[in-house]
């Protein structure tokens, strides 16, 4: 390839045979993607899996109609031309290669695929001169435009209210297991475990900058430790808690954030003002932890608040006493 020049063909330069070949390969790719989604969803979301199987069958029907027209006009040899060979034709994002993908993201990607296919057929219909080919491409554009409603109809047919509610609940549980639980554990560890060293340093030195440095080191160190521990101790295969890197990321980031919350005020040069703000931030963090426990873990709010705020207050008091000592 010459630098600065694309090796892809421009859509306007494609022959009618190449346009049909591109449409055939695109329908084949879309059917495979839908079947991949169905396979990924079959265990946890069997109703949605049946929806994507039905959508794949519709794409197979489109491909067969395109092949019939191609054979009638151009013979048996269908040239190999794909989306990535055509300039300006946006290729499919390879999200289906991801091992774990939220069901909401899969549904959004499917809608985007249908919208992109509709746009392609509308443009392709304007490029061909054969009446029967133009009619087919126009019909397929209309079919793709109606697929959003078709997907809803298939969902109603295969899902139903109870199944949809069950799948939504399954998705919520997976979100909690993968992101909320590790993140909450990290936030609690970062917020509580760093209280003693930060406030002990603050009251021992009464130097805001030194206190900030200790808080920064403690927060980052705790975040790295918690992140690697969460990712290493469970690969998620048997527990179903999701990818280790996701859980490790959630735990590590939230641990660091929990510690930095009451370390950042010590960037203020005044020790008294910085300490007052840091103590206020501590109680905001503790109440936030109690709210998250109540919201996602269904822990009664008063019990969560008593446990978290009381425990955090004890650690804070220990740090202050050690600092004065």
PDB file of N, CA and C in Angstrom, residues 54-93:
ATOM      1  N   UNK A  54     -33.835 -16.462  15.839  1.00  0.00           N
ATOM      2  CA  UNK A  54     -34.837 -16.109  14.834  1.00  0.00           C
ATOM      3  C   UNK A  54     -34.332 -14.995  13.917  1.00  0.00           C
ATOM      4  N   UNK A  55     -33.623 -14.015  14.476  1.00  0.00           N
ATOM      5  CA  UNK A  55     -33.070 -12.939  13.659  1.00  0.00           C
ATOM      6  C   UNK A  55     -32.008 -13.476  12.706  1.00  0.00           C
ATOM      7  N   UNK A  56     -31.214 -14.455  13.166  1.00  0.00           N
ATOM      8  CA  UNK A  56     -30.213 -15.068  12.286  1.00  0.00           C
ATOM      9  C   UNK A  56     -30.882 -15.791  11.127  1.00  0.00           C
ATOM     10  N   UNK A  57     -31.985 -16.462  11.393  1.00  0.00           N
ATOM     11  CA  UNK A  57     -32.711 -17.155  10.325  1.00  0.00           C
ATOM     12  C   UNK A  57     -33.246 -16.160   9.294  1.00  0.00           C
ATOM     13  N   UNK A  58     -33.684 -14.996   9.746  1.00  0.00           N
ATOM     14  CA  UNK A  58     -34.146 -13.972   8.796  1.00  0.00           C
ATOM     15  C   UNK A  58     -32.996 -13.483   7.927  1.00  0.00           C
ATOM     16  N   UNK A  59     -31.820 -13.304   8.518  1.00  0.00           N
ATOM     17  CA  UNK A  59     -30.660 -12.881   7.731  1.00  0.00           C
ATOM     18  C   UNK A  59     -30.293 -13.963   6.714  1.00  0.00           C
ATOM     19  N   UNK A  60     -30.429 -15.226   7.099  1.00  0.00           N
ATOM     20  CA  UNK A  60     -30.179 -16.315   6.146  1.00  0.00           C
ATOM     21  C   UNK A  60     -31.150 -16.232   4.963  1.00  0.00           C
ATOM     22  N   UNK A  61     -32.396 -15.889   5.247  1.00  0.00           N
ATOM     23  CA  UNK A  61     -33.371 -15.738   4.170  1.00  0.00           C
ATOM     24  C   UNK A  61     -32.996 -14.613   3.228  1.00  0.00           C
ATOM     25  N   UNK A  62     -32.530 -13.495   3.773  1.00  0.00           N
ATOM     26  CA  UNK A  62     -32.074 -12.379   2.922  1.00  0.00           C
ATOM     27  C   UNK A  62     -30.907 -12.829   2.040  1.00  0.00           C
ATOM     28  N   UNK A  63     -29.957 -13.551   2.646  1.00  0.00           N
ATOM     29  CA  UNK A  63     -28.782 -13.999   1.888  1.00  0.00           C
ATOM     30  C   UNK A  63     -29.195 -14.909   0.732  1.00  0.00           C
ATOM     31  N   UNK A  64     -30.143 -15.818   0.969  1.00  0.00           N
ATOM     32  CA  UNK A  64     -30.582 -16.718  -0.092  1.00  0.00           C
ATOM     33  C   UNK A  64     -31.237 -15.952  -1.242  1.00  0.00           C
ATOM     34  N   UNK A  65     -32.024 -14.936  -0.932  1.00  0.00           N
ATOM     35  CA  UNK A  65     -32.657 -14.132  -1.981  1.00  0.00           C
ATOM     36  C   UNK A  65     -31.599 -13.388  -2.806  1.00  0.00           C
ATOM     37  N   UNK A  66     -30.587 -12.874  -2.133  1.00  0.00           N
ATOM     38  CA  UNK A  66     -29.514 -12.168  -2.839  1.00  0.00           C
ATOM     39  C   UNK A  66     -28.722 -13.120  -3.740  1.00  0.00           C
ATOM     40  N   UNK A  67     -28.467 -14.310  -3.241  1.00  0.00           N
ATOM     41  CA  UNK A  67     -27.720 -15.287  -4.041  1.00  0.00           C
ATOM     42  C   UNK A  67     -28.513 -15.691  -5.288  1.00  0.00           C
ATOM     43  N   UNK A  68     -29.796 -15.857  -5.152  1.00  0.00           N
ATOM     44  CA  UNK A  68     -30.635 -16.210  -6.310  1.00  0.00           C
ATOM     45  C   UNK A  68     -30.546 -15.134  -7.385  1.00  0.00           C
ATOM     46  N   UNK A  69     -30.628 -13.864  -6.975  1.00  0.00           N
ATOM     47  CA  UNK A  69     -30.524 -12.775  -7.953  1.00  0.00           C
ATOM     48  C   UNK A  69     -29.143 -12.764  -8.585  1.00  0.00           C
ATOM     49  N   UNK A  70     -28.096 -12.971  -7.784  1.00  0.00           N
ATOM     50  CA  UNK A  70     -26.731 -12.954  -8.317  1.00  0.00           C
ATOM     51  C   UNK A  70     -26.555 -14.077  -9.344  1.00  0.00           C
ATOM     52  N   UNK A  71     -27.001 -15.271  -9.009  1.00  0.00           N
ATOM     53  CA  UNK A  71     -26.862 -16.394  -9.949  1.00  0.00           C
ATOM     54  C   UNK A  71     -27.600 -16.121 -11.251  1.00  0.00           C
ATOM     55  N   UNK A  72     -28.779 -15.540 -11.147  1.00  0.00           N
ATOM     56  CA  UNK A  72     -29.578 -15.256 -12.344  1.00  0.00           C
ATOM     57  C   UNK A  72     -28.875 -14.254 -13.243  1.00  0.00           C
ATOM     58  N   UNK A  73     -28.205 -13.283 -12.652  1.00  0.00           N
ATOM     59  CA  UNK A  73     -27.605 -12.221 -13.455  1.00  0.00           C
ATOM     60  C   UNK A  73     -26.141 -12.470 -13.805  1.00  0.00           C
ATOM     61  N   UNK A  74     -25.377 -13.055 -12.855  1.00  0.00           N
ATOM     62  CA  UNK A  74     -23.919 -13.089 -13.044  1.00  0.00           C
ATOM     63  C   UNK A  74     -23.302 -14.484 -12.963  1.00  0.00           C
ATOM     64  N   UNK A  75     -24.066 -15.504 -12.683  1.00  0.00           N
ATOM     65  CA  UNK A  75     -23.498 -16.846 -12.641  1.00  0.00           C
ATOM     66  C   UNK A  75     -23.165 -17.303 -11.224  1.00  0.00           C
ATOM     67  N   UNK A  76     -22.371 -18.382 -11.163  1.00  0.00           N
ATOM     68  CA  UNK A  76     -22.106 -19.046  -9.887  1.00  0.00           C
ATOM     69  C   UNK A  76     -20.944 -18.441  -9.109  1.00  0.00           C
ATOM     70  N   UNK A  77     -20.003 -17.790  -9.768  1.00  0.00           N
ATOM     71  CA  UNK A  77     -18.784 -17.310  -9.095  1.00  0.00           C
ATOM     72  C   UNK A  77     -19.063 -15.974  -8.399  1.00  0.00           C
ATOM     73  N   UNK A  78     -19.252 -16.045  -7.087  1.00  0.00           N
ATOM     74  CA  UNK A  78     -19.511 -14.829  -6.307  1.00  0.00           C
ATOM     75  C   UNK A  78     -18.182 -14.292  -5.777  1.00  0.00           C
ATOM     76  N   UNK A  79     -17.785 -13.085  -6.168  1.00  0.00           N
ATOM     77  CA  UNK A  79     -16.495 -12.556  -5.697  1.00  0.00           C
ATOM     78  C   UNK A  79     -16.505 -12.339  -4.187  1.00  0.00           C
ATOM     79  N   UNK A  80     -15.335 -12.467  -3.577  1.00  0.00           N
ATOM     80  CA  UNK A  80     -15.210 -12.257  -2.137  1.00  0.00           C
ATOM     81  C   UNK A  80     -14.959 -10.769  -1.882  1.00  0.00           C
ATOM     82  N   UNK A  81     -15.947 -10.098  -1.348  1.00  0.00           N
ATOM     83  CA  UNK A  81     -15.808  -8.689  -0.991  1.00  0.00           C
ATOM     84  C   UNK A  81     -16.577  -8.465   0.308  1.00  0.00           C
ATOM     85  N   UNK A  82     -15.904  -7.848   1.250  1.00  0.00           N
ATOM     86  CA  UNK A  82     -16.479  -7.679   2.578  1.00  0.00           C
ATOM     87  C   UNK A  82     -16.499  -6.202   2.943  1.00  0.00           C
ATOM     88  N   UNK A  83     -17.094  -5.907   4.085  1.00  0.00           N
ATOM     89  CA  UNK A  83     -17.219  -4.511   4.519  1.00  0.00           C
ATOM     90  C   UNK A  83     -15.864  -3.805   4.592  1.00  0.00           C
ATOM     91  N   UNK A  84     -14.874  -4.508   5.161  1.00  0.00           N
ATOM     92  CA  UNK A  84     -13.572  -3.868   5.350  1.00  0.00           C
ATOM     93  C   UNK A  84     -12.843  -3.599   4.042  1.00  0.00           C
ATOM     94  N   UNK A  85     -13.368  -4.110   2.930  1.00  0.00           N
ATOM     95  CA  UNK A  85     -12.755  -3.864   1.620  1.00  0.00           C
ATOM     96  C   UNK A  85     -13.282  -2.606   0.955  1.00  0.00           C
ATOM     97  N   UNK A  86     -14.285  -1.982   1.553  1.00  0.00           N
ATOM     98  CA  UNK A  86     -14.966  -0.856   0.916  1.00  0.00           C
ATOM     99  C   UNK A  86     -14.774   0.409   1.745  1.00  0.00           C
ATOM    100  N   UNK A  87     -14.300   1.439   1.103  1.00  0.00           N
ATOM    101  CA  UNK A  87     -14.073   2.712   1.782  1.00  0.00           C
ATOM    102  C   UNK A  87     -15.405   3.357   2.170  1.00  0.00           C
ATOM    103  N   UNK A  88     -15.470   3.817   3.397  1.00  0.00           N
ATOM    104  CA  UNK A  88     -16.674   4.488   3.870  1.00  0.00           C
ATOM    105  C   UNK A  88     -17.741   3.558   4.399  1.00  0.00           C
ATOM    106  N   UNK A  89     -17.526   2.249   4.264  1.00  0.00           N
ATOM    107  CA  UNK A  89     -18.490   1.279   4.780  1.00  0.00           C
ATOM    108  C   UNK A  89     -18.002   0.863   6.161  1.00  0.00           C
ATOM    109  N   UNK A  90     -18.717   1.268   7.187  1.00  0.00           N
ATOM    110  CA  UNK A  90     -18.278   1.018   8.546  1.00  0.00           C
ATOM    111  C   UNK A  90     -18.348  -0.472   8.866  1.00  0.00           C
ATOM    112  N   UNK A  91     -17.211  -1.098   9.202  1.00  0.00           N
ATOM    113  CA  UNK A  91     -17.250  -2.526   9.545  1.00  0.00           C
ATOM    114  C   UNK A  91     -17.908  -2.747  10.907  1.00  0.00           C
ATOM    115  N   UNK A  92     -18.359  -3.960  11.133  1.00  0.00           N
ATOM    116  CA  UNK A  92     -18.964  -4.296  12.408  1.00  0.00           C
ATOM    117  C   UNK A  92     -17.907  -4.232  13.522  1.00  0.00           C
ATOM    118  N   UNK A  93     -18.267  -3.637  14.640  1.00  0.00           N
ATOM    119  CA  UNK A  93     -17.367  -3.637  15.789  1.00  0.00           C
ATOM    120  C   UNK A  93     -17.288  -5.054  16.353  1.00  0.00           C
TER     121      UNK A  93
END
